mmCIF file of C-alpha atoms in Angstrom:
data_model
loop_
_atom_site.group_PDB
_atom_site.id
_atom_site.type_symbol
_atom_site.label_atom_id
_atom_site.label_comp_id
_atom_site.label_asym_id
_atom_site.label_seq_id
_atom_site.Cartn_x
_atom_site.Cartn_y
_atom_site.Cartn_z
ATOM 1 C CA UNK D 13 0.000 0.000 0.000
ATOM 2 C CA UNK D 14 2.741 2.425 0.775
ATOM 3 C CA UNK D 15 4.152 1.759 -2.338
ATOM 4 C CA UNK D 16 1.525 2.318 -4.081
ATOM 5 C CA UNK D 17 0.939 5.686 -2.518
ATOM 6 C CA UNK D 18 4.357 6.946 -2.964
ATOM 7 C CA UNK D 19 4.004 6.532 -6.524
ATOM 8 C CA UNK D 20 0.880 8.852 -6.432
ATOM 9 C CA UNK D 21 1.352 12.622 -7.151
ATOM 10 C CA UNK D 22 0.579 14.574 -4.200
ATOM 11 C CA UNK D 23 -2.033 16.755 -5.852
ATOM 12 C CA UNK D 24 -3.372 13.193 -6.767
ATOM 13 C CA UNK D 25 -3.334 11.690 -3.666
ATOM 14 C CA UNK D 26 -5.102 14.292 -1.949
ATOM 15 C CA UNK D 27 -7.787 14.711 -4.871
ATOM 16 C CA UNK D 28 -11.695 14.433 -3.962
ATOM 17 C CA UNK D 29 -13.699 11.801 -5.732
ATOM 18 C CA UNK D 30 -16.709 12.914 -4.303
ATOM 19 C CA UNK D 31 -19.424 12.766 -7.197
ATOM 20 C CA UNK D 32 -19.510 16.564 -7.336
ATOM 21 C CA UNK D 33 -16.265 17.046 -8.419
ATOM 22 C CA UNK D 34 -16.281 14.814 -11.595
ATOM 23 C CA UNK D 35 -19.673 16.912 -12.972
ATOM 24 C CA UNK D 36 -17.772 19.213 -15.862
ATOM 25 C CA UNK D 37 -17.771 22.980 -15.439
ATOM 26 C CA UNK D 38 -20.769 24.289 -16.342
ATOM 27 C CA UNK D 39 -22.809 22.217 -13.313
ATOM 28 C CA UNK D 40 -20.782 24.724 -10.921
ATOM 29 C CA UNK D 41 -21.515 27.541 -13.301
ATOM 30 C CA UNK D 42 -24.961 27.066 -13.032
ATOM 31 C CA UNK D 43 -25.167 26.201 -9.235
ATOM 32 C CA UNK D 44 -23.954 29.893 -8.508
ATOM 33 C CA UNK D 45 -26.993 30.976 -10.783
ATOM 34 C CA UNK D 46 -29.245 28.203 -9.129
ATOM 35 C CA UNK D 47 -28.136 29.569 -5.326
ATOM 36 C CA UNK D 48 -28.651 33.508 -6.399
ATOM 37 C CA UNK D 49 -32.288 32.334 -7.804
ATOM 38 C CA UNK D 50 -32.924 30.960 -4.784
ATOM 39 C CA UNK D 51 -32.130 33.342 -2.330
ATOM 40 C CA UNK D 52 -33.889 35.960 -4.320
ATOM 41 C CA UNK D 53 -36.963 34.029 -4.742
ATOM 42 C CA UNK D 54 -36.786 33.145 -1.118
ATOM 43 C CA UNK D 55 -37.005 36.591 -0.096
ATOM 44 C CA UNK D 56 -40.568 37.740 -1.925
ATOM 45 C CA UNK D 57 -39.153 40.666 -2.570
ATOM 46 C CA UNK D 58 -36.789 40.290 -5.297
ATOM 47 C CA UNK D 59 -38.456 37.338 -7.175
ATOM 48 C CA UNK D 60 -38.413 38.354 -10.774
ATOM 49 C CA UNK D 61 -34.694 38.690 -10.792
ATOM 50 C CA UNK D 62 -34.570 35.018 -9.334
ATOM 51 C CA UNK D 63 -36.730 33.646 -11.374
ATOM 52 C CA UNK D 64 -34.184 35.045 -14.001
ATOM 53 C CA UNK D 65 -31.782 33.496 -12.347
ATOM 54 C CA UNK D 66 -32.987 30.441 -12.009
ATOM 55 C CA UNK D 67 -33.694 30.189 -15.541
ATOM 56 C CA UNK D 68 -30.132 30.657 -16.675
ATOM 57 C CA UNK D 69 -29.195 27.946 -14.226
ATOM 58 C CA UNK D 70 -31.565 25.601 -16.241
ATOM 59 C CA UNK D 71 -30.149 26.818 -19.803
ATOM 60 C CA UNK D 72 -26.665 26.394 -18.139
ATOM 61 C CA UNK D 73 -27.648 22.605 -17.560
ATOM 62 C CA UNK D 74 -29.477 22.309 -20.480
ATOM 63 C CA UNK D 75 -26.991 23.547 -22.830
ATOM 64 C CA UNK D 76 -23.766 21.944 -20.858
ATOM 65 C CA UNK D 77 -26.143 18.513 -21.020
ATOM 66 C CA UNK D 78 -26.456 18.301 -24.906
ATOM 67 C CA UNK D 79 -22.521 18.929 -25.284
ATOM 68 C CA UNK D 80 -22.148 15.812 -23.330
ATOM 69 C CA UNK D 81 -20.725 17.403 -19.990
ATOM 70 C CA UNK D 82 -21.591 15.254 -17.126
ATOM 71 C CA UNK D 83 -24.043 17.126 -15.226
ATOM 72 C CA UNK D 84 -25.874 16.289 -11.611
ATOM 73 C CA UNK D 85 -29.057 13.895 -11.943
ATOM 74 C CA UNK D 86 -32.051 16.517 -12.755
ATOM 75 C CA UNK D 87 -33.977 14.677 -10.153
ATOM 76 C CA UNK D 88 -31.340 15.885 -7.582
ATOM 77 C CA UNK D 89 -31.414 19.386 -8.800
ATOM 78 C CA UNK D 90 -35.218 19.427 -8.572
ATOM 79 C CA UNK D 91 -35.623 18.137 -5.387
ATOM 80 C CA UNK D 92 -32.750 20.525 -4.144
ATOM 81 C CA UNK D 93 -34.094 23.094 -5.594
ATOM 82 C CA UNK D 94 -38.133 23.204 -3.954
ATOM 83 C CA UNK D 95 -36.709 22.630 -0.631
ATOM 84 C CA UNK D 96 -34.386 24.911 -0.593
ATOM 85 C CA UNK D 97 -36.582 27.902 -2.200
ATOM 86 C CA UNK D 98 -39.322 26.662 0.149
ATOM 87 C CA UNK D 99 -36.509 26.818 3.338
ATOM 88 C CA UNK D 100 -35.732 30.292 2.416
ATOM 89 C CA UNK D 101 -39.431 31.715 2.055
ATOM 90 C CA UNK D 102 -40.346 30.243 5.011
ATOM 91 C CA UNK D 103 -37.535 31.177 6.802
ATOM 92 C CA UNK D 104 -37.908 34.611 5.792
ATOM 93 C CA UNK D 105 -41.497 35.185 6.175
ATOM 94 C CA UNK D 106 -41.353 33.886 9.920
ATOM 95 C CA UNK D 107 -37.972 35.233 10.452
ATOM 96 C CA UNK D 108 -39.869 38.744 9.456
ATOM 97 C CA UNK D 109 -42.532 38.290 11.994
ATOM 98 C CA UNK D 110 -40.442 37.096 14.992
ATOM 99 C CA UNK D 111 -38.184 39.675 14.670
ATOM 100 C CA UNK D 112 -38.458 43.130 15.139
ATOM 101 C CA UNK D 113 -38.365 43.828 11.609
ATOM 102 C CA UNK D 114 -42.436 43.261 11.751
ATOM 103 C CA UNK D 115 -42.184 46.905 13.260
ATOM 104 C CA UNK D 116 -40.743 48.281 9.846
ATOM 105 C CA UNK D 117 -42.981 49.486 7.401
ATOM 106 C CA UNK D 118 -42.346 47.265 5.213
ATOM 107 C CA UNK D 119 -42.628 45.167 7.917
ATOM 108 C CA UNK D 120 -45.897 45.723 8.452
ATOM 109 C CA UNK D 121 -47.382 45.730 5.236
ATOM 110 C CA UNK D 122 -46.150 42.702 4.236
ATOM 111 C CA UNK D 123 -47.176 40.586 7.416
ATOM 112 C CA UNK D 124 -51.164 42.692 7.397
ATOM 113 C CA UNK D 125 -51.397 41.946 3.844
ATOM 114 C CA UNK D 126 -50.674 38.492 4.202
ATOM 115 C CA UNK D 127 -52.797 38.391 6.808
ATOM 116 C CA UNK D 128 -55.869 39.761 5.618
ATOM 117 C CA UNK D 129 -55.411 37.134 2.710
ATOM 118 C CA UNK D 130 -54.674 33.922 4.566
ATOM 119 C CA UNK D 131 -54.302 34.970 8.455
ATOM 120 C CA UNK D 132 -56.413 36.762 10.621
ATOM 121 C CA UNK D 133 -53.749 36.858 13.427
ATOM 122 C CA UNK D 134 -51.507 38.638 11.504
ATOM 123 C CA UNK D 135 -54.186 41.534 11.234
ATOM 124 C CA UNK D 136 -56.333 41.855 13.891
ATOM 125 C CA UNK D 137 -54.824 42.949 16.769
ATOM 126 C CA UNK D 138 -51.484 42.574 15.251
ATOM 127 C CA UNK D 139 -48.662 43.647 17.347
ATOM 128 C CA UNK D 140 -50.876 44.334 20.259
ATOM 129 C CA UNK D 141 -51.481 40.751 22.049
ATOM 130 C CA UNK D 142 -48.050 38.854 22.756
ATOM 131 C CA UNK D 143 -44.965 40.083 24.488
ATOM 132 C CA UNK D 144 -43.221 39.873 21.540
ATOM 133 C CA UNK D 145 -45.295 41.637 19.619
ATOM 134 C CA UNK D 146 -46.145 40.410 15.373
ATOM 135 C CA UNK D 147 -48.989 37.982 15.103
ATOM 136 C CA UNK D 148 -51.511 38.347 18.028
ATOM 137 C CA UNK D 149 -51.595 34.166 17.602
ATOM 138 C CA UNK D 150 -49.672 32.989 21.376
ATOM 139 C CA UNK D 151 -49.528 29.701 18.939
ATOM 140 C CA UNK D 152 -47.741 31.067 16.483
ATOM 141 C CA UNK D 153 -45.316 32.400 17.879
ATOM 142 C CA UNK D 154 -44.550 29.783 19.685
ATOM 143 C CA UNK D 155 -44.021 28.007 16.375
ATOM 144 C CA UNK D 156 -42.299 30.139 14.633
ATOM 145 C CA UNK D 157 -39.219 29.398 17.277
ATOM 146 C CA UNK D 158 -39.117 26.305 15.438
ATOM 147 C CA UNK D 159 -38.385 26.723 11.453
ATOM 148 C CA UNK D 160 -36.936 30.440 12.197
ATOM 149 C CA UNK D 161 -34.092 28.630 14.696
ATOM 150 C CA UNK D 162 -33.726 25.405 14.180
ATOM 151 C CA UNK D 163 -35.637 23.359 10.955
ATOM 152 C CA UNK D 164 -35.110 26.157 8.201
ATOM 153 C CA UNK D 165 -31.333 26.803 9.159
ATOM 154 C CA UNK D 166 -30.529 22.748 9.064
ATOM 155 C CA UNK D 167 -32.672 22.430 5.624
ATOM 156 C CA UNK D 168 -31.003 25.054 4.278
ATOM 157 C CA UNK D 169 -27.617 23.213 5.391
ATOM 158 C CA UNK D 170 -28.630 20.242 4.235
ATOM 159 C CA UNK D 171 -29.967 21.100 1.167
ATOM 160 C CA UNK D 172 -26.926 22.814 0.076
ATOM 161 C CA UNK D 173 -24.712 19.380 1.248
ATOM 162 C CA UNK D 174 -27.095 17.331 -0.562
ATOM 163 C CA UNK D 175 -27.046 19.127 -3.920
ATOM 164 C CA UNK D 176 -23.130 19.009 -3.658
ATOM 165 C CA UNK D 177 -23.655 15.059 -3.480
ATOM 166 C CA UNK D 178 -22.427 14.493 0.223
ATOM 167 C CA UNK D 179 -23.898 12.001 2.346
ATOM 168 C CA UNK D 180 -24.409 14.390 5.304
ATOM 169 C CA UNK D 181 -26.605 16.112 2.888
ATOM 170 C CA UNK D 182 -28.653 12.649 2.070
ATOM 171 C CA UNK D 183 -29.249 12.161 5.436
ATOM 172 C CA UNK D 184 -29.844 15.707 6.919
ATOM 173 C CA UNK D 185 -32.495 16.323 4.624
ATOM 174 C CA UNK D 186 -34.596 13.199 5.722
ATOM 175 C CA UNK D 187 -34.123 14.308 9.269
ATOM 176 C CA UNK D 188 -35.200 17.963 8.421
ATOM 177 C CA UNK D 189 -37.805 16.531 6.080
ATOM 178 C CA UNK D 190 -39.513 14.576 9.320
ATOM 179 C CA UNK D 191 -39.153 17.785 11.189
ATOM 180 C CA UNK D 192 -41.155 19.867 8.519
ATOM 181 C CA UNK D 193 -43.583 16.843 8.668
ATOM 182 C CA UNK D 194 -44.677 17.649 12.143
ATOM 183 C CA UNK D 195 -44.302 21.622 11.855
ATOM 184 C CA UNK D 196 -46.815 21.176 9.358
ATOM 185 C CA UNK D 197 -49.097 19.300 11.234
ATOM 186 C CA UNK D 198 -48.625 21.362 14.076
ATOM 187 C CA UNK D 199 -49.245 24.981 12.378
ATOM 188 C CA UNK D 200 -52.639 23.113 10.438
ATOM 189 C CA UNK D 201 -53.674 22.488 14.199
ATOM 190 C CA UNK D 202 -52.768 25.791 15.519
ATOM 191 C CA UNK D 203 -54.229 27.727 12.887
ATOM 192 C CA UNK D 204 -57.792 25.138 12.524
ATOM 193 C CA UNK D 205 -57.971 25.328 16.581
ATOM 194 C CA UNK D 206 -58.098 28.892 16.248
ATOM 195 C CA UNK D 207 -60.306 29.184 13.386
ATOM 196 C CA UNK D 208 -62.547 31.721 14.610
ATOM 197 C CA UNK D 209 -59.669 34.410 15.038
ATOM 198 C CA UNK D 210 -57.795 33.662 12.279
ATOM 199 C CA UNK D 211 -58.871 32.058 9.356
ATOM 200 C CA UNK D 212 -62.268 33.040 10.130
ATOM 201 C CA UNK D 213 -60.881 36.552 9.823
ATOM 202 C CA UNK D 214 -59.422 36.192 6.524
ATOM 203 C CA UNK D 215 -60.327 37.211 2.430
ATOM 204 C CA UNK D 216 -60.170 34.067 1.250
ATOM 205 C CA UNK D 217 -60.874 31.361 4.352
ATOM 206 C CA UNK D 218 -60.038 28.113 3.946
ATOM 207 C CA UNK D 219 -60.133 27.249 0.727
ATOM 208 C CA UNK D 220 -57.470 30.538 -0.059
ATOM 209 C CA UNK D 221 -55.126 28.974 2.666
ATOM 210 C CA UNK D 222 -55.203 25.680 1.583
ATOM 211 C CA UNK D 223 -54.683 27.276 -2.035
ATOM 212 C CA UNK D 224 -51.495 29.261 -0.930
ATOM 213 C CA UNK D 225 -49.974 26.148 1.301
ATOM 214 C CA UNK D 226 -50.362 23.491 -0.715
ATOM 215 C CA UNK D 227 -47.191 23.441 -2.917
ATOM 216 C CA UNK D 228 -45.205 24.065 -0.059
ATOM 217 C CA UNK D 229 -46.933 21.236 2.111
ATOM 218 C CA UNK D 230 -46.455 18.762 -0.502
ATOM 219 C CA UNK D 231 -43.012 19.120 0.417
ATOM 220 C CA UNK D 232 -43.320 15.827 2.284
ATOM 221 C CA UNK D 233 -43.289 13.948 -0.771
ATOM 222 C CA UNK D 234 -39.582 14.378 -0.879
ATOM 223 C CA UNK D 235 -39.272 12.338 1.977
ATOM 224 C CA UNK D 236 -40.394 8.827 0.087
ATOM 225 C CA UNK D 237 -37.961 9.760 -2.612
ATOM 226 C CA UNK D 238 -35.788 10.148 -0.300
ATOM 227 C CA UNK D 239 -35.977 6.910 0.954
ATOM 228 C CA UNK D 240 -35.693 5.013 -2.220
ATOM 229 C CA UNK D 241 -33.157 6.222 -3.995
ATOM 230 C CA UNK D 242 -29.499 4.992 -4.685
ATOM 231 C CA UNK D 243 -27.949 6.059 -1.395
ATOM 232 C CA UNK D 244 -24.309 5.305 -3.093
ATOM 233 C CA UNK D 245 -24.253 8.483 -5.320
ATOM 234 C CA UNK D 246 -24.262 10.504 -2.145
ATOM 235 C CA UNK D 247 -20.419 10.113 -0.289
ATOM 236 C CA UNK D 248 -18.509 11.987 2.797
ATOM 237 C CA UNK D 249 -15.444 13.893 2.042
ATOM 238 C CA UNK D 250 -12.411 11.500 1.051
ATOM 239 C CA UNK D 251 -10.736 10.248 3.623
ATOM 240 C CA UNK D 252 -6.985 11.903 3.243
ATOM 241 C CA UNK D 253 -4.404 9.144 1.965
ATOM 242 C CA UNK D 254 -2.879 7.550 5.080
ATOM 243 C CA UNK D 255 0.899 7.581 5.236
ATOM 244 C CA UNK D 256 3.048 5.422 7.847
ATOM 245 C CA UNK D 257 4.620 7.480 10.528
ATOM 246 C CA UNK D 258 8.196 8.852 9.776
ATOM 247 C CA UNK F 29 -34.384 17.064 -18.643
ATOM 248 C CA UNK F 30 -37.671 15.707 -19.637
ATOM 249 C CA UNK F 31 -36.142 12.161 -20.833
ATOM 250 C CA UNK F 32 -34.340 11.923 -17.792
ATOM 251 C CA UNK F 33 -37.498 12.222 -15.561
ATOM 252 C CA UNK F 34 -39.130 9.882 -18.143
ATOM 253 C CA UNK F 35 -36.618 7.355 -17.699
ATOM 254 C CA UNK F 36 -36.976 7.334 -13.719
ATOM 255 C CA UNK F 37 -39.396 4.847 -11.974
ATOM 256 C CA UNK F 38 -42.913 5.324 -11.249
ATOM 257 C CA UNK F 39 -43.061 6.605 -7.836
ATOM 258 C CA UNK F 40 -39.362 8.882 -8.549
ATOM 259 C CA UNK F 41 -41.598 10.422 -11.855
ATOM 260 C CA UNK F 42 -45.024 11.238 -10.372
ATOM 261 C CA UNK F 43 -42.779 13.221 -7.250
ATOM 262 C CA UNK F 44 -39.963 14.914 -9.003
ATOM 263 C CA UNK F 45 -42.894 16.101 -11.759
ATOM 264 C CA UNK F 46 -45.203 17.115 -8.803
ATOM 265 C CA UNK F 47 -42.174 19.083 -7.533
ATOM 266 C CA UNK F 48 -41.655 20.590 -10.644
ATOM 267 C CA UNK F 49 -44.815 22.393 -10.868
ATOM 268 C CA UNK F 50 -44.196 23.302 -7.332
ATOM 269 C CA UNK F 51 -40.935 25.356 -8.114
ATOM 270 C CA UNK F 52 -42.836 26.875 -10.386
ATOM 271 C CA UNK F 53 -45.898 27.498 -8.476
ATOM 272 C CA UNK F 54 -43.757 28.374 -4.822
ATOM 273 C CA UNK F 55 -41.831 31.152 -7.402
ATOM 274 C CA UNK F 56 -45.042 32.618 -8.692
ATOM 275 C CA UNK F 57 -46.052 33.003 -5.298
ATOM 276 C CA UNK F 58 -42.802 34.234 -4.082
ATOM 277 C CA UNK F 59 -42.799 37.013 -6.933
ATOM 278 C CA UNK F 60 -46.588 37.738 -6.803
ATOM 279 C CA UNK F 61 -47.213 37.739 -3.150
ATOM 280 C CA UNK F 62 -45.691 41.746 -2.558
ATOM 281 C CA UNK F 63 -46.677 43.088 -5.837
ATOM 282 C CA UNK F 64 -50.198 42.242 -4.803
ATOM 283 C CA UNK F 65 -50.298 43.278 -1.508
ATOM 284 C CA UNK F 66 -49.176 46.523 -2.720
ATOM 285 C CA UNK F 67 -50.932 47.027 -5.598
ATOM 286 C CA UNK F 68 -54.692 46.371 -3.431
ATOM 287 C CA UNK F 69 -53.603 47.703 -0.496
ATOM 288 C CA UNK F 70 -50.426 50.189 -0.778
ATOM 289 C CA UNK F 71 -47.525 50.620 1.166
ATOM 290 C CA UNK F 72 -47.989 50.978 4.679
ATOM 291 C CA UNK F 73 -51.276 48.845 5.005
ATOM 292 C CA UNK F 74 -52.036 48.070 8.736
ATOM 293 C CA UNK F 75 -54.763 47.826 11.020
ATOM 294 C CA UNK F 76 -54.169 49.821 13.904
ATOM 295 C CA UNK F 77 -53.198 47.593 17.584
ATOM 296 C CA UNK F 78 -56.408 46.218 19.286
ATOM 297 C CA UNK F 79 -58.613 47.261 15.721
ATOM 298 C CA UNK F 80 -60.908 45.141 14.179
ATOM 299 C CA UNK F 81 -62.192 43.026 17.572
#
């Protein structure tokens, strides 16, 4: 084995063969566009110029595809790409109300117009009912804790990982995927156990709510794709060549 | 693309294409969302604390 290694160029022996690296140019090319589309998209206000963005990503791929580069598995790119544009709306939608930036103007008329559309909490009484002022739901809040802190910030980890082919990406984004599982069930309840206040209070009730949610529900379809794919494209950074002491 | 997803098995073909229309729903709705708001209801829109009760 040491023999072996010593014949090995350094550069060589320290190369990663993670499946990432051995996609041809244009699949990092197009991943820069891909993560600028979807942090713009993410943050409703700049959409347009990620939807541009993400656009060029796909003619990048497209193009790169038909000249026979090696590109990452669309399916991987697809997947990767609704979870993370869903991690980053969500994230910053919450993140907006949480913080005190629901005191800015803007603030403000983003969080009443949403909720006059889909959530009577975020209207009625807004700012005036919990100690930390934002949606007058005590539910709510509480819930936001969860996908502001801790879900949104590991899916957007994860996500990243996993579109870069590493394992820690694979398996991240099931765990995250479970968690959104049961922050969906649990904002459904909070927001149906409170129906009187909030989506009783709303433009478009129910059926506008379930409207507006679904795409981003149906999220949990990712997690029995998860599941059955071939685990062995995803792999861990390469363990550095080992070398005998002295 | 679209032979790719094709060539995937059942269950892989009917989620990645669901997912596909969801990017492209989730970024209508991304784009649309403030444009609206502001358009129907103008900058500043709020109901004043304790209002509407």
């Amino acid at each position: 084995v040491t023999t072996h290694l010593d014949k090995l160029e350094p550069a060589q022996a320290e190369k990663p063969l993670r499946h990432y690296d051995t996609y041809g140019p244009a699949q990092k090319r197009a991943d820069k566009y891909l993560s600028s589309g979807i942090i713009l998209t993410g943050t409703f206000f700049a959409g347009p110029i990620g939807i541009y963005c993400l656009v060029r990503a796909y003619l990048i791929l497209r193009n790169a595809q038909r000249e026979g580069q090696r590109i990452r598995p669309w399916a991987i790119t697809i997947v990767g790409t609704i979870v993370l544009i869903d991690a980053s709306i969500n994230m910053l939608g919450w993140g907006v109300d949480l913080s005190p930036i629901h005191d800015t103007k803007l603030g403000l008329t983003f969080d009443s117009g949403w909720g006059v559309m889909f959530d009577g909490a975020y209207y009625v009484d807004f700012n005036g009912h919990t100690s930390m002022g934002g949606s007058s739901a005590i539910t709510e809040k509480a819930l936001q804790l969860i996908p502001v802190l801790i879900v949104m910030p590991m899916r957007i980890v994860a996500c990243i990982a996993f579109l870069q082919m590493r394992k820690v990406g694979y398996q991240y984004l099931i765990i995250t995927s479970w968690m959104y599982v049961a922050m969906w069930v649990a904002y459904s309840a909070s927001i149906t156990l409170e129906f009187d206040h909030r989506l009783g209070n709303t433009l478009y009730g129910v059926t506008g709510w379930w409207a507006y949610n679904l795409p981003f529900m149906l999220l949990w379809l990712v997690l029995p794709y998860l599941m059955t794919i071939d685990k062995r494209q995803f792999s861990d950074e390469p363990a550095r060549s080992f070398r005998p002491p002295g | 693309m679209w032979e790719e997803v094709r060539s995937l098995p059942v269950l892989h073909r009917v989620i990645v294409r669901i997912l596909m229309v969801n990017i492209c729903v989730a970024t209508v709705l991304a784009c649309a969302t403030v444009p609206y708001i502001l358009i129907r209801w103008g900058y500043g829109f709020v109901l004043e604390p304790g209002g509407g009760e």
